mmCIF file of N, CA and C and ligand atoms in Angstrom:
data_model
loop_
_atom_site.group_PDB
_atom_site.id
_atom_site.type_symbol
_atom_site.label_atom_id
_atom_site.label_comp_id
_atom_site.label_asym_id
_atom_site.label_seq_id
_atom_site.Cartn_x
_atom_site.Cartn_y
_atom_site.Cartn_z
ATOM 1 N N UNK A 1 87.418 -124.533 -91.486
ATOM 2 C CA UNK A 1 87.037 -123.150 -91.126
ATOM 3 C C UNK A 1 87.608 -122.176 -92.155
ATOM 4 N N UNK A 2 86.753 -121.366 -92.769
ATOM 5 C CA UNK A 2 87.281 -120.369 -93.694
ATOM 6 C C UNK A 2 87.537 -119.060 -92.961
ATOM 7 N N UNK A 3 88.195 -118.119 -93.614
ATOM 8 C CA UNK A 3 88.626 -116.876 -92.964
ATOM 9 C C UNK A 3 87.460 -116.042 -92.432
ATOM 10 N N UNK A 4 86.372 -116.028 -93.194
ATOM 11 C CA UNK A 4 85.219 -115.211 -92.808
ATOM 12 C C UNK A 4 84.634 -115.681 -91.472
ATOM 13 N N UNK A 5 84.707 -116.962 -91.237
ATOM 14 C CA UNK A 5 84.113 -117.495 -90.013
ATOM 15 C C UNK A 5 85.154 -117.834 -88.958
ATOM 16 N N UNK A 6 86.300 -117.182 -89.056
ATOM 17 C CA UNK A 6 87.366 -117.417 -88.076
ATOM 18 C C UNK A 6 86.845 -117.160 -86.662
ATOM 19 N N UNK A 7 87.219 -118.023 -85.751
ATOM 20 C CA UNK A 7 86.724 -117.913 -84.390
ATOM 21 C C UNK A 7 87.510 -116.867 -83.600
ATOM 22 N N UNK A 8 86.816 -115.981 -82.921
ATOM 23 C CA UNK A 8 87.511 -115.054 -82.035
ATOM 24 C C UNK A 8 86.802 -115.085 -80.681
ATOM 25 N N UNK A 9 87.330 -114.316 -79.737
ATOM 26 C CA UNK A 9 86.803 -114.379 -78.370
ATOM 27 C C UNK A 9 86.138 -113.060 -77.987
ATOM 28 N N UNK A 10 84.990 -113.151 -77.362
ATOM 29 C CA UNK A 10 84.247 -111.965 -76.928
ATOM 30 C C UNK A 10 85.072 -111.187 -75.904
ATOM 31 N N UNK A 11 85.222 -109.874 -76.127
ATOM 32 C CA UNK A 11 86.032 -109.039 -75.232
ATOM 33 C C UNK A 11 85.407 -108.876 -73.846
ATOM 34 N N UNK A 12 84.131 -109.196 -73.754
ATOM 35 C CA UNK A 12 83.448 -109.062 -72.474
ATOM 36 C C UNK A 12 83.437 -110.377 -71.689
ATOM 37 N N UNK A 13 82.878 -111.409 -72.282
ATOM 38 C CA UNK A 13 82.687 -112.651 -71.521
ATOM 39 C C UNK A 13 83.728 -113.727 -71.821
ATOM 40 N N UNK A 14 84.509 -113.528 -72.879
ATOM 41 C CA UNK A 14 85.567 -114.478 -73.181
ATOM 42 C C UNK A 14 85.105 -115.727 -73.922
ATOM 43 N N UNK A 15 83.841 -115.780 -74.242
ATOM 44 C CA UNK A 15 83.341 -116.943 -74.983
ATOM 45 C C UNK A 15 83.680 -116.790 -76.465
ATOM 46 N N UNK A 16 83.857 -117.922 -77.149
ATOM 47 C CA UNK A 16 84.166 -117.840 -78.587
ATOM 48 C C UNK A 16 83.012 -117.221 -79.368
ATOM 49 N N UNK A 17 83.356 -116.390 -80.339
ATOM 50 C CA UNK A 17 82.343 -115.761 -81.195
ATOM 51 C C UNK A 17 82.379 -116.445 -82.552
ATOM 52 N N UNK A 18 81.233 -116.726 -83.074
ATOM 53 C CA UNK A 18 81.172 -117.264 -84.424
ATOM 54 C C UNK A 18 80.560 -116.206 -85.310
ATOM 55 N N UNK A 19 81.067 -116.102 -86.517
ATOM 56 C CA UNK A 19 80.468 -115.143 -87.444
ATOM 57 C C UNK A 19 81.503 -114.248 -88.064
ATOM 58 N N UNK A 20 81.131 -112.996 -88.301
ATOM 59 C CA UNK A 20 81.987 -112.068 -89.023
ATOM 60 C C UNK A 20 83.331 -111.886 -88.322
ATOM 61 N N UNK A 21 84.343 -111.666 -89.116
ATOM 62 C CA UNK A 21 85.705 -111.542 -88.615
ATOM 63 C C UNK A 21 85.862 -110.332 -87.692
ATOM 64 N N UNK A 22 85.128 -109.233 -87.977
ATOM 65 C CA UNK A 22 85.299 -108.013 -87.200
ATOM 66 C C UNK A 22 84.432 -107.965 -85.943
ATOM 67 N N UNK A 23 83.718 -109.030 -85.679
ATOM 68 C CA UNK A 23 82.858 -109.065 -84.493
ATOM 69 C C UNK A 23 83.721 -109.156 -83.234
ATOM 70 N N UNK A 24 83.499 -108.297 -82.274
ATOM 71 C CA UNK A 24 84.307 -108.309 -81.058
ATOM 72 C C UNK A 24 83.529 -108.791 -79.829
ATOM 73 N N UNK A 25 82.207 -108.835 -79.973
ATOM 74 C CA UNK A 25 81.360 -109.256 -78.853
ATOM 75 C C UNK A 25 80.345 -110.267 -79.348
ATOM 76 N N UNK A 26 79.877 -111.124 -78.439
ATOM 77 C CA UNK A 26 78.902 -112.115 -78.890
ATOM 78 C C UNK A 26 77.541 -111.485 -79.139
ATOM 79 N N UNK A 27 77.193 -110.443 -78.361
ATOM 80 C CA UNK A 27 75.894 -109.799 -78.596
ATOM 81 C C UNK A 27 75.898 -108.360 -78.066
ATOM 82 N N UNK A 28 74.763 -107.694 -78.204
ATOM 83 C CA UNK A 28 74.647 -106.297 -77.782
ATOM 84 C C UNK A 28 74.830 -106.180 -76.265
ATOM 85 N N UNK A 29 74.382 -107.186 -75.515
ATOM 86 C CA UNK A 29 74.516 -107.148 -74.066
ATOM 87 C C UNK A 29 75.999 -107.064 -73.679
ATOM 88 N N UNK A 30 76.815 -107.940 -74.270
ATOM 89 C CA UNK A 30 78.252 -107.951 -73.960
ATOM 90 C C UNK A 30 78.923 -106.658 -74.421
ATOM 91 N N UNK A 31 78.528 -106.147 -75.592
ATOM 92 C CA UNK A 31 79.118 -104.902 -76.097
ATOM 93 C C UNK A 31 78.827 -103.743 -75.132
ATOM 94 N N UNK A 32 77.581 -103.646 -74.684
ATOM 95 C CA UNK A 32 77.198 -102.578 -73.758
ATOM 96 C C UNK A 32 77.907 -102.718 -72.408
ATOM 97 N N UNK A 33 77.962 -103.937 -71.912
ATOM 98 C CA UNK A 33 78.605 -104.179 -70.617
ATOM 99 C C UNK A 33 80.072 -103.766 -70.673
ATOM 100 N N UNK A 34 80.724 -104.114 -71.780
ATOM 101 C CA UNK A 34 82.141 -103.787 -71.942
ATOM 102 C C UNK A 34 82.339 -102.267 -72.029
ATOM 103 N N UNK A 35 81.546 -101.616 -72.870
ATOM 104 C CA UNK A 35 81.694 -100.167 -73.047
ATOM 105 C C UNK A 35 81.388 -99.397 -71.765
ATOM 106 N N UNK A 36 80.418 -99.873 -70.998
ATOM 107 C CA UNK A 36 80.106 -99.232 -69.715
ATOM 108 C C UNK A 36 81.256 -99.369 -68.730
ATOM 109 N N UNK A 37 81.892 -100.543 -68.750
ATOM 110 C CA UNK A 37 83.015 -100.806 -67.844
ATOM 111 C C UNK A 37 84.173 -99.847 -68.159
ATOM 112 N N UNK A 38 84.474 -99.665 -69.456
ATOM 113 C CA UNK A 38 85.557 -98.770 -69.876
ATOM 114 C C UNK A 38 85.229 -97.340 -69.461
ATOM 115 N N UNK A 39 83.980 -96.945 -69.710
ATOM 116 C CA UNK A 39 83.551 -95.583 -69.377
ATOM 117 C C UNK A 39 83.638 -95.360 -67.863
ATOM 118 N N UNK A 40 83.199 -96.352 -67.107
ATOM 119 C CA UNK A 40 83.229 -96.219 -65.644
ATOM 120 C C UNK A 40 84.642 -95.980 -65.135
ATOM 121 N N UNK A 41 85.618 -96.693 -65.702
ATOM 122 C CA UNK A 41 86.996 -96.556 -65.263
ATOM 123 C C UNK A 41 87.497 -95.131 -65.520
ATOM 124 N N UNK A 42 87.185 -94.619 -66.706
ATOM 125 C CA UNK A 42 87.512 -93.244 -67.081
ATOM 126 C C UNK A 42 86.877 -92.264 -66.109
ATOM 127 N N UNK A 43 85.572 -92.448 -65.908
ATOM 128 C CA UNK A 43 84.796 -91.564 -65.040
ATOM 129 C C UNK A 43 85.292 -91.620 -63.605
ATOM 130 N N UNK A 44 85.688 -92.812 -63.167
ATOM 131 C CA UNK A 44 86.148 -92.975 -61.788
ATOM 132 C C UNK A 44 87.349 -92.082 -61.497
ATOM 133 N N UNK A 45 88.270 -91.994 -62.449
ATOM 134 C CA UNK A 45 89.445 -91.161 -62.251
ATOM 135 C C UNK A 45 89.046 -89.684 -62.170
ATOM 136 N N UNK A 46 88.201 -89.269 -63.104
ATOM 137 C CA UNK A 46 87.736 -87.879 -63.116
ATOM 138 C C UNK A 46 87.014 -87.557 -61.812
ATOM 139 N N UNK A 47 86.169 -88.463 -61.386
ATOM 140 C CA UNK A 47 85.406 -88.226 -60.161
ATOM 141 C C UNK A 47 86.310 -88.178 -58.936
ATOM 142 N N UNK A 48 87.355 -89.009 -58.905
ATOM 143 C CA UNK A 48 88.283 -88.998 -57.770
ATOM 144 C C UNK A 48 89.017 -87.659 -57.693
ATOM 145 N N UNK A 49 89.431 -87.139 -58.861
ATOM 146 C CA UNK A 49 90.109 -85.841 -58.895
ATOM 147 C C UNK A 49 89.148 -84.741 -58.449
ATOM 148 N N UNK A 50 87.926 -84.781 -58.965
ATOM 149 C CA UNK A 50 86.927 -83.776 -58.586
ATOM 150 C C UNK A 50 86.655 -83.794 -57.083
ATOM 151 N N UNK A 51 86.543 -84.995 -56.539
ATOM 152 C CA UNK A 51 86.316 -85.116 -55.084
ATOM 153 C C UNK A 51 87.465 -84.493 -54.302
ATOM 154 N N UNK A 52 88.695 -84.761 -54.746
ATOM 155 C CA UNK A 52 89.885 -84.244 -54.048
ATOM 156 C C UNK A 52 89.929 -82.717 -54.119
ATOM 157 N N UNK A 53 89.596 -82.146 -55.272
ATOM 158 C CA UNK A 53 89.599 -80.679 -55.393
ATOM 159 C C UNK A 53 88.535 -80.079 -54.472
ATOM 160 N N UNK A 54 87.370 -80.690 -54.452
ATOM 161 C CA UNK A 54 86.296 -80.196 -53.577
ATOM 162 C C UNK A 54 86.702 -80.290 -52.110
ATOM 163 N N UNK A 55 87.334 -81.398 -51.747
ATOM 164 C CA UNK A 55 87.757 -81.579 -50.353
ATOM 165 C C UNK A 55 88.800 -80.524 -49.983
ATOM 166 N N UNK A 56 89.789 -80.332 -50.885
ATOM 167 C CA UNK A 56 90.810 -79.308 -50.650
ATOM 168 C C UNK A 56 90.174 -77.934 -50.488
ATOM 169 N N UNK A 57 89.253 -77.626 -51.388
ATOM 170 C CA UNK A 57 88.582 -76.323 -51.328
ATOM 171 C C UNK A 57 87.873 -76.131 -50.003
ATOM 172 N N UNK A 58 87.197 -77.174 -49.552
ATOM 173 C CA UNK A 58 86.453 -77.111 -48.286
ATOM 174 C C UNK A 58 87.416 -76.856 -47.116
ATOM 175 N N UNK A 59 88.558 -77.518 -47.139
ATOM 176 C CA UNK A 59 89.556 -77.334 -46.080
ATOM 177 C C UNK A 59 90.055 -75.892 -46.075
ATOM 178 N N UNK A 60 90.379 -75.370 -47.266
ATOM 179 C CA UNK A 60 90.879 -73.991 -47.352
ATOM 180 C C UNK A 60 89.803 -73.003 -46.909
ATOM 181 N N UNK A 61 88.578 -73.262 -47.319
ATOM 182 C CA UNK A 61 87.469 -72.371 -46.951
ATOM 183 C C UNK A 61 87.247 -72.378 -45.442
ATOM 184 N N UNK A 62 87.311 -73.566 -44.854
ATOM 185 C CA UNK A 62 87.127 -73.688 -43.407
ATOM 186 C C UNK A 62 88.222 -72.925 -42.655
ATOM 187 N N UNK A 63 89.451 -73.047 -43.129
ATOM 188 C CA UNK A 63 90.582 -72.418 -42.441
ATOM 189 C C UNK A 63 90.669 -70.916 -42.705
ATOM 190 N N UNK A 64 90.114 -70.482 -43.823
ATOM 191 C CA UNK A 64 90.207 -69.069 -44.182
ATOM 192 C C UNK A 64 88.980 -68.645 -44.984
ATOM 193 N N UNK A 65 87.865 -68.479 -44.283
ATOM 194 C CA UNK A 65 86.620 -68.172 -45.000
ATOM 195 C C UNK A 65 86.679 -66.880 -45.816
ATOM 196 N N UNK A 66 87.354 -65.863 -45.271
ATOM 197 C CA UNK A 66 87.519 -64.604 -46.014
ATOM 198 C C UNK A 66 88.935 -64.082 -45.820
ATOM 199 N N UNK A 67 89.415 -63.359 -46.825
ATOM 200 C CA UNK A 67 90.721 -62.715 -46.703
ATOM 201 C C UNK A 67 91.876 -63.688 -46.727
ATOM 202 N N UNK A 68 92.850 -63.424 -45.907
ATOM 203 C CA UNK A 68 94.131 -64.131 -45.964
ATOM 204 C C UNK A 68 94.440 -64.727 -44.601
ATOM 205 N N UNK A 69 94.908 -65.979 -44.570
ATOM 206 C CA UNK A 69 95.318 -66.601 -43.322
ATOM 207 C C UNK A 69 96.598 -67.373 -43.552
ATOM 208 N N UNK A 70 97.423 -67.436 -42.526
ATOM 209 C CA UNK A 70 98.630 -68.253 -42.596
ATOM 210 C C UNK A 70 98.515 -69.351 -41.545
ATOM 211 N N UNK A 71 98.665 -70.573 -41.999
ATOM 212 C CA UNK A 71 98.562 -71.702 -41.068
ATOM 213 C C UNK A 71 99.700 -72.688 -41.323
ATOM 214 N N UNK A 72 99.949 -73.514 -40.326
ATOM 215 C CA UNK A 72 100.990 -74.532 -40.463
ATOM 216 C C UNK A 72 100.553 -75.630 -41.418
ATOM 217 N N UNK A 73 101.518 -76.139 -42.162
ATOM 218 C CA UNK A 73 101.250 -77.233 -43.099
ATOM 219 C C UNK A 73 100.620 -78.437 -42.404
ATOM 220 N N UNK A 74 101.053 -78.691 -41.144
ATOM 221 C CA UNK A 74 100.542 -79.867 -40.408
ATOM 222 C C UNK A 74 99.023 -79.836 -40.275
ATOM 223 N N UNK A 75 98.471 -78.629 -40.220
ATOM 224 C CA UNK A 75 97.012 -78.519 -40.105
ATOM 225 C C UNK A 75 96.369 -79.062 -41.383
ATOM 226 N N UNK A 76 96.938 -78.682 -42.534
ATOM 227 C CA UNK A 76 96.427 -79.192 -43.818
ATOM 228 C C UNK A 76 96.611 -80.705 -43.896
ATOM 229 N N UNK A 77 97.774 -81.168 -43.474
ATOM 230 C CA UNK A 77 98.032 -82.620 -43.470
ATOM 231 C C UNK A 77 97.006 -83.343 -42.606
ATOM 232 N N UNK A 78 96.788 -82.808 -41.407
ATOM 233 C CA UNK A 78 95.869 -83.455 -40.461
ATOM 234 C C UNK A 78 94.445 -83.531 -41.016
ATOM 235 N N UNK A 79 94.085 -82.536 -41.820
ATOM 236 C CA UNK A 79 92.728 -82.514 -42.389
ATOM 237 C C UNK A 79 92.635 -83.322 -43.690
ATOM 238 N N UNK A 80 93.755 -83.887 -44.132
ATOM 239 C CA UNK A 80 93.744 -84.731 -45.323
ATOM 240 C C UNK A 80 93.848 -83.963 -46.629
ATOM 241 N N UNK A 81 94.514 -82.812 -46.587
ATOM 242 C CA UNK A 81 94.693 -82.031 -47.809
ATOM 243 C C UNK A 81 95.572 -82.798 -48.788
ATOM 244 N N UNK A 82 95.173 -82.835 -50.061
ATOM 245 C CA UNK A 82 95.948 -83.529 -51.094
ATOM 246 C C UNK A 82 96.702 -82.489 -51.932
ATOM 247 N N UNK A 83 98.010 -82.384 -51.696
ATOM 248 C CA UNK A 83 98.819 -81.350 -52.361
ATOM 249 C C UNK A 83 99.037 -81.609 -53.856
ATOM 250 N N UNK A 84 98.738 -82.827 -54.303
ATOM 251 C CA UNK A 84 98.908 -83.143 -55.728
ATOM 252 C C UNK A 84 97.767 -82.625 -56.590
ATOM 253 N N UNK A 85 96.701 -82.231 -55.947
ATOM 254 C CA UNK A 85 95.492 -81.894 -56.694
ATOM 255 C C UNK A 85 95.140 -80.418 -56.539
ATOM 256 N N UNK A 86 94.985 -79.741 -57.660
ATOM 257 C CA UNK A 86 94.525 -78.356 -57.654
ATOM 258 C C UNK A 86 93.867 -78.061 -58.997
ATOM 259 N N UNK A 87 93.089 -76.992 -59.051
ATOM 260 C CA UNK A 87 92.355 -76.727 -60.289
ATOM 261 C C UNK A 87 93.027 -75.672 -61.149
ATOM 262 N N UNK A 88 93.823 -74.806 -60.552
ATOM 263 C CA UNK A 88 94.560 -73.819 -61.334
ATOM 264 C C UNK A 88 95.718 -73.287 -60.493
ATOM 265 N N UNK A 89 96.555 -72.474 -61.119
ATOM 266 C CA UNK A 89 97.703 -71.901 -60.422
ATOM 267 C C UNK A 89 97.718 -70.398 -60.632
ATOM 268 N N UNK A 90 98.304 -69.717 -59.654
ATOM 269 C CA UNK A 90 98.501 -68.279 -59.798
ATOM 270 C C UNK A 90 99.933 -67.977 -59.376
ATOM 271 N N UNK A 91 100.624 -67.199 -60.202
ATOM 272 C CA UNK A 91 101.997 -66.833 -59.889
ATOM 273 C C UNK A 91 102.041 -65.336 -59.669
ATOM 274 N N UNK A 92 102.536 -64.942 -58.508
ATOM 275 C CA UNK A 92 102.639 -63.506 -58.228
ATOM 276 C C UNK A 92 103.792 -62.934 -59.046
ATOM 277 N N UNK A 93 103.809 -61.610 -59.229
ATOM 278 C CA UNK A 93 104.928 -61.014 -59.970
ATOM 279 C C UNK A 93 106.290 -61.368 -59.352
ATOM 280 N N UNK A 94 106.319 -61.603 -58.026
ATOM 281 C CA UNK A 94 107.577 -61.986 -57.357
ATOM 282 C C UNK A 94 107.931 -63.461 -57.575
ATOM 283 N N UNK A 95 106.991 -64.217 -58.135
ATOM 284 C CA UNK A 95 107.279 -65.619 -58.431
ATOM 285 C C UNK A 95 106.714 -66.614 -57.434
ATOM 286 N N UNK A 96 105.907 -66.142 -56.486
ATOM 287 C CA UNK A 96 105.270 -67.082 -55.554
ATOM 288 C C UNK A 96 104.120 -67.784 -56.265
ATOM 289 N N UNK A 97 104.039 -69.085 -56.044
ATOM 290 C CA UNK A 97 102.998 -69.864 -56.704
ATOM 291 C C UNK A 97 101.847 -70.151 -55.732
ATOM 292 N N UNK A 98 100.649 -69.850 -56.185
ATOM 293 C CA UNK A 98 99.446 -70.217 -55.433
ATOM 294 C C UNK A 98 98.786 -71.388 -56.132
ATOM 295 N N UNK A 99 98.506 -72.441 -55.351
ATOM 296 C CA UNK A 99 97.803 -73.612 -55.865
ATOM 297 C C UNK A 99 96.335 -73.439 -55.513
ATOM 298 N N UNK A 100 95.517 -73.236 -56.537
ATOM 299 C CA UNK A 100 94.107 -72.922 -56.325
ATOM 300 C C UNK A 100 93.224 -74.167 -56.397
ATOM 301 N N UNK A 101 92.218 -74.213 -55.542
ATOM 302 C CA UNK A 101 91.147 -75.196 -55.651
ATOM 303 C C UNK A 101 89.882 -74.382 -55.796
ATOM 304 N N UNK A 102 89.510 -74.166 -57.048
ATOM 305 C CA UNK A 102 88.440 -73.233 -57.396
ATOM 306 C C UNK A 102 88.845 -71.847 -56.901
ATOM 307 N N UNK A 103 88.051 -71.195 -56.063
ATOM 308 C CA UNK A 103 88.370 -69.808 -55.708
ATOM 309 C C UNK A 103 89.240 -69.682 -54.455
ATOM 310 N N UNK A 104 89.654 -70.823 -53.870
ATOM 311 C CA UNK A 104 90.564 -70.779 -52.727
ATOM 312 C C UNK A 104 91.908 -71.346 -53.157
ATOM 313 N N UNK A 105 92.956 -70.843 -52.519
ATOM 314 C CA UNK A 105 94.269 -71.350 -52.864
ATOM 315 C C UNK A 105 95.265 -71.092 -51.753
ATOM 316 N N UNK A 106 96.443 -71.675 -51.887
ATOM 317 C CA UNK A 106 97.480 -71.422 -50.889
ATOM 318 C C UNK A 106 98.842 -71.304 -51.557
ATOM 319 N N UNK A 107 99.698 -70.564 -50.884
ATOM 320 C CA UNK A 107 101.094 -70.398 -51.303
ATOM 321 C C UNK A 107 101.956 -71.035 -50.215
ATOM 322 N N UNK A 108 102.768 -72.029 -50.573
ATOM 323 C CA UNK A 108 103.614 -72.654 -49.557
ATOM 324 C C UNK A 108 104.777 -71.725 -49.182
ATOM 325 N N UNK A 109 104.995 -71.559 -47.902
ATOM 326 C CA UNK A 109 106.138 -70.749 -47.437
ATOM 327 C C UNK A 109 106.867 -71.495 -46.315
ATOM 328 N N UNK A 110 108.093 -71.085 -46.073
ATOM 329 C CA UNK A 110 108.859 -71.623 -44.940
ATOM 330 C C UNK A 110 109.302 -70.415 -44.129
ATOM 331 N N UNK A 111 108.901 -70.373 -42.860
ATOM 332 C CA UNK A 111 109.218 -69.186 -42.064
ATOM 333 C C UNK A 111 110.677 -69.204 -41.601
ATOM 334 N N UNK A 112 111.070 -68.156 -40.895
ATOM 335 C CA UNK A 112 112.489 -67.999 -40.507
ATOM 336 C C UNK A 112 112.969 -69.116 -39.587
ATOM 337 N N UNK A 113 112.023 -69.800 -38.918
ATOM 338 C CA UNK A 113 112.410 -70.920 -38.048
ATOM 339 C C UNK A 113 112.374 -72.254 -38.796
ATOM 340 N N UNK A 114 112.111 -72.185 -40.106
ATOM 341 C CA UNK A 114 112.093 -73.405 -40.920
ATOM 342 C C UNK A 114 110.779 -74.153 -40.883
ATOM 343 N N UNK A 115 109.735 -73.512 -40.386
ATOM 344 C CA UNK A 115 108.432 -74.176 -40.292
ATOM 345 C C UNK A 115 107.644 -73.984 -41.586
ATOM 346 N N UNK A 116 107.142 -75.100 -42.132
ATOM 347 C CA UNK A 116 106.358 -75.056 -43.365
ATOM 348 C C UNK A 116 104.954 -74.540 -43.076
ATOM 349 N N UNK A 117 104.570 -73.527 -43.820
ATOM 350 C CA UNK A 117 103.251 -72.925 -43.633
ATOM 351 C C UNK A 117 102.568 -72.697 -44.978
ATOM 352 N N UNK A 118 101.285 -72.410 -44.906
ATOM 353 C CA UNK A 118 100.509 -72.121 -46.116
ATOM 354 C C UNK A 118 99.808 -70.787 -45.929
ATOM 355 N N UNK A 119 100.001 -69.899 -46.912
ATOM 356 C CA UNK A 119 99.262 -68.644 -46.926
ATOM 357 C C UNK A 119 98.013 -68.881 -47.779
ATOM 358 N N UNK A 120 96.882 -68.876 -47.114
ATOM 359 C CA UNK A 120 95.620 -69.157 -47.815
ATOM 360 C C UNK A 120 94.990 -67.851 -48.279
ATOM 361 N N UNK A 121 94.543 -67.864 -49.519
ATOM 362 C CA UNK A 121 93.917 -66.660 -50.084
ATOM 363 C C UNK A 121 92.636 -67.024 -50.838
ATOM 364 N N UNK A 122 91.870 -66.033 -51.140
ATOM 365 C CA UNK A 122 90.711 -66.190 -52.025
ATOM 366 C C UNK A 122 91.115 -65.659 -53.392
ATOM 367 N N UNK A 123 90.455 -66.182 -54.402
ATOM 368 C CA UNK A 123 90.734 -65.693 -55.753
ATOM 369 C C UNK A 123 90.410 -64.203 -55.865
ATOM 370 N N UNK A 124 91.265 -63.470 -56.537
ATOM 371 C CA UNK A 124 91.057 -62.037 -56.748
ATOM 372 C C UNK A 124 91.007 -61.770 -58.251
ATOM 373 N N UNK A 125 90.266 -60.750 -58.618
ATOM 374 C CA UNK A 125 90.112 -60.431 -60.034
ATOM 375 C C UNK A 125 91.434 -60.085 -60.723
ATOM 376 N N UNK A 126 92.388 -59.526 -59.961
ATOM 377 C CA UNK A 126 93.658 -59.146 -60.585
ATOM 378 C C UNK A 126 94.529 -60.352 -60.952
ATOM 379 N N UNK A 127 94.162 -61.530 -60.459
ATOM 380 C CA UNK A 127 94.928 -62.729 -60.808
ATOM 381 C C UNK A 127 94.636 -63.072 -62.263
ATOM 382 N N UNK A 128 95.582 -62.782 -63.100
ATOM 383 C CA UNK A 128 95.369 -63.000 -64.527
ATOM 384 C C UNK A 128 95.412 -64.464 -64.893
ATOM 385 N N UNK A 129 95.292 -64.706 -66.177
ATOM 386 C CA UNK A 129 95.331 -66.075 -66.679
ATOM 387 C C UNK A 129 96.735 -66.651 -66.524
ATOM 388 N N UNK A 130 96.799 -67.920 -66.234
ATOM 389 C CA UNK A 130 98.071 -68.624 -66.146
ATOM 390 C C UNK A 130 98.705 -68.660 -67.535
ATOM 391 N N UNK A 131 100.017 -68.410 -67.594
ATOM 392 C CA UNK A 131 100.696 -68.404 -68.895
ATOM 393 C C UNK A 131 101.774 -69.478 -68.919
ATOM 394 N N UNK A 132 101.376 -70.674 -69.345
ATOM 395 C CA UNK A 132 102.278 -71.834 -69.263
ATOM 396 C C UNK A 132 103.629 -71.637 -69.945
ATOM 397 N N UNK A 133 103.702 -70.893 -71.033
ATOM 398 C CA UNK A 133 104.947 -70.782 -71.781
ATOM 399 C C UNK A 133 105.843 -69.644 -71.299
ATOM 400 N N UNK A 134 105.288 -68.799 -70.414
ATOM 401 C CA UNK A 134 106.042 -67.633 -69.966
ATOM 402 C C UNK A 134 107.260 -68.043 -69.122
ATOM 403 N N UNK A 135 107.133 -69.176 -68.413
ATOM 404 C CA UNK A 135 108.176 -69.576 -67.470
ATOM 405 C C UNK A 135 108.975 -70.776 -67.914
ATOM 406 N N UNK A 136 108.906 -71.084 -69.207
ATOM 407 C CA UNK A 136 109.667 -72.220 -69.728
ATOM 408 C C UNK A 136 111.159 -71.866 -69.692
ATOM 409 N N UNK A 137 111.975 -72.793 -69.190
ATOM 410 C CA UNK A 137 113.426 -72.588 -69.187
ATOM 411 C C UNK A 137 113.953 -72.741 -70.601
ATOM 412 N N UNK A 138 114.693 -71.704 -71.059
ATOM 413 C CA UNK A 138 115.207 -71.746 -72.420
ATOM 414 C C UNK A 138 116.671 -72.131 -72.416
HETATM 415 ZN ZN1 ZN B 201 80.121 -112.133 -74.726
#
């Protein structure tokens, strides 16, 4: 066996490939199948995040269709709200953080009795752009 015809294995089906050294697949079918699989995995993550943001938004909209509402965290938990997922953030001048899911968002608060609650709001025009470097600890 010379170097040019060194045997390698197809990345898709695992069968030995004969031919050029840089060949990674036995044929176009295997190449396409492999590339689609990689793309699907990428897309699956994006789609899962998108689904979670949409679900969160729907929950916030249902609980507070207009204006401002304060509800217990347990209500969000019971409805399956995913606190890890949001589309943007808003920080009030006082430093309260709103986790937005599109145009709905909430600010986590703890009341005087120690109960965790969420202040739900709608996006307002005065909410400026998030400034990631403004709050970096120096
Ligand atoms: Zn193959």
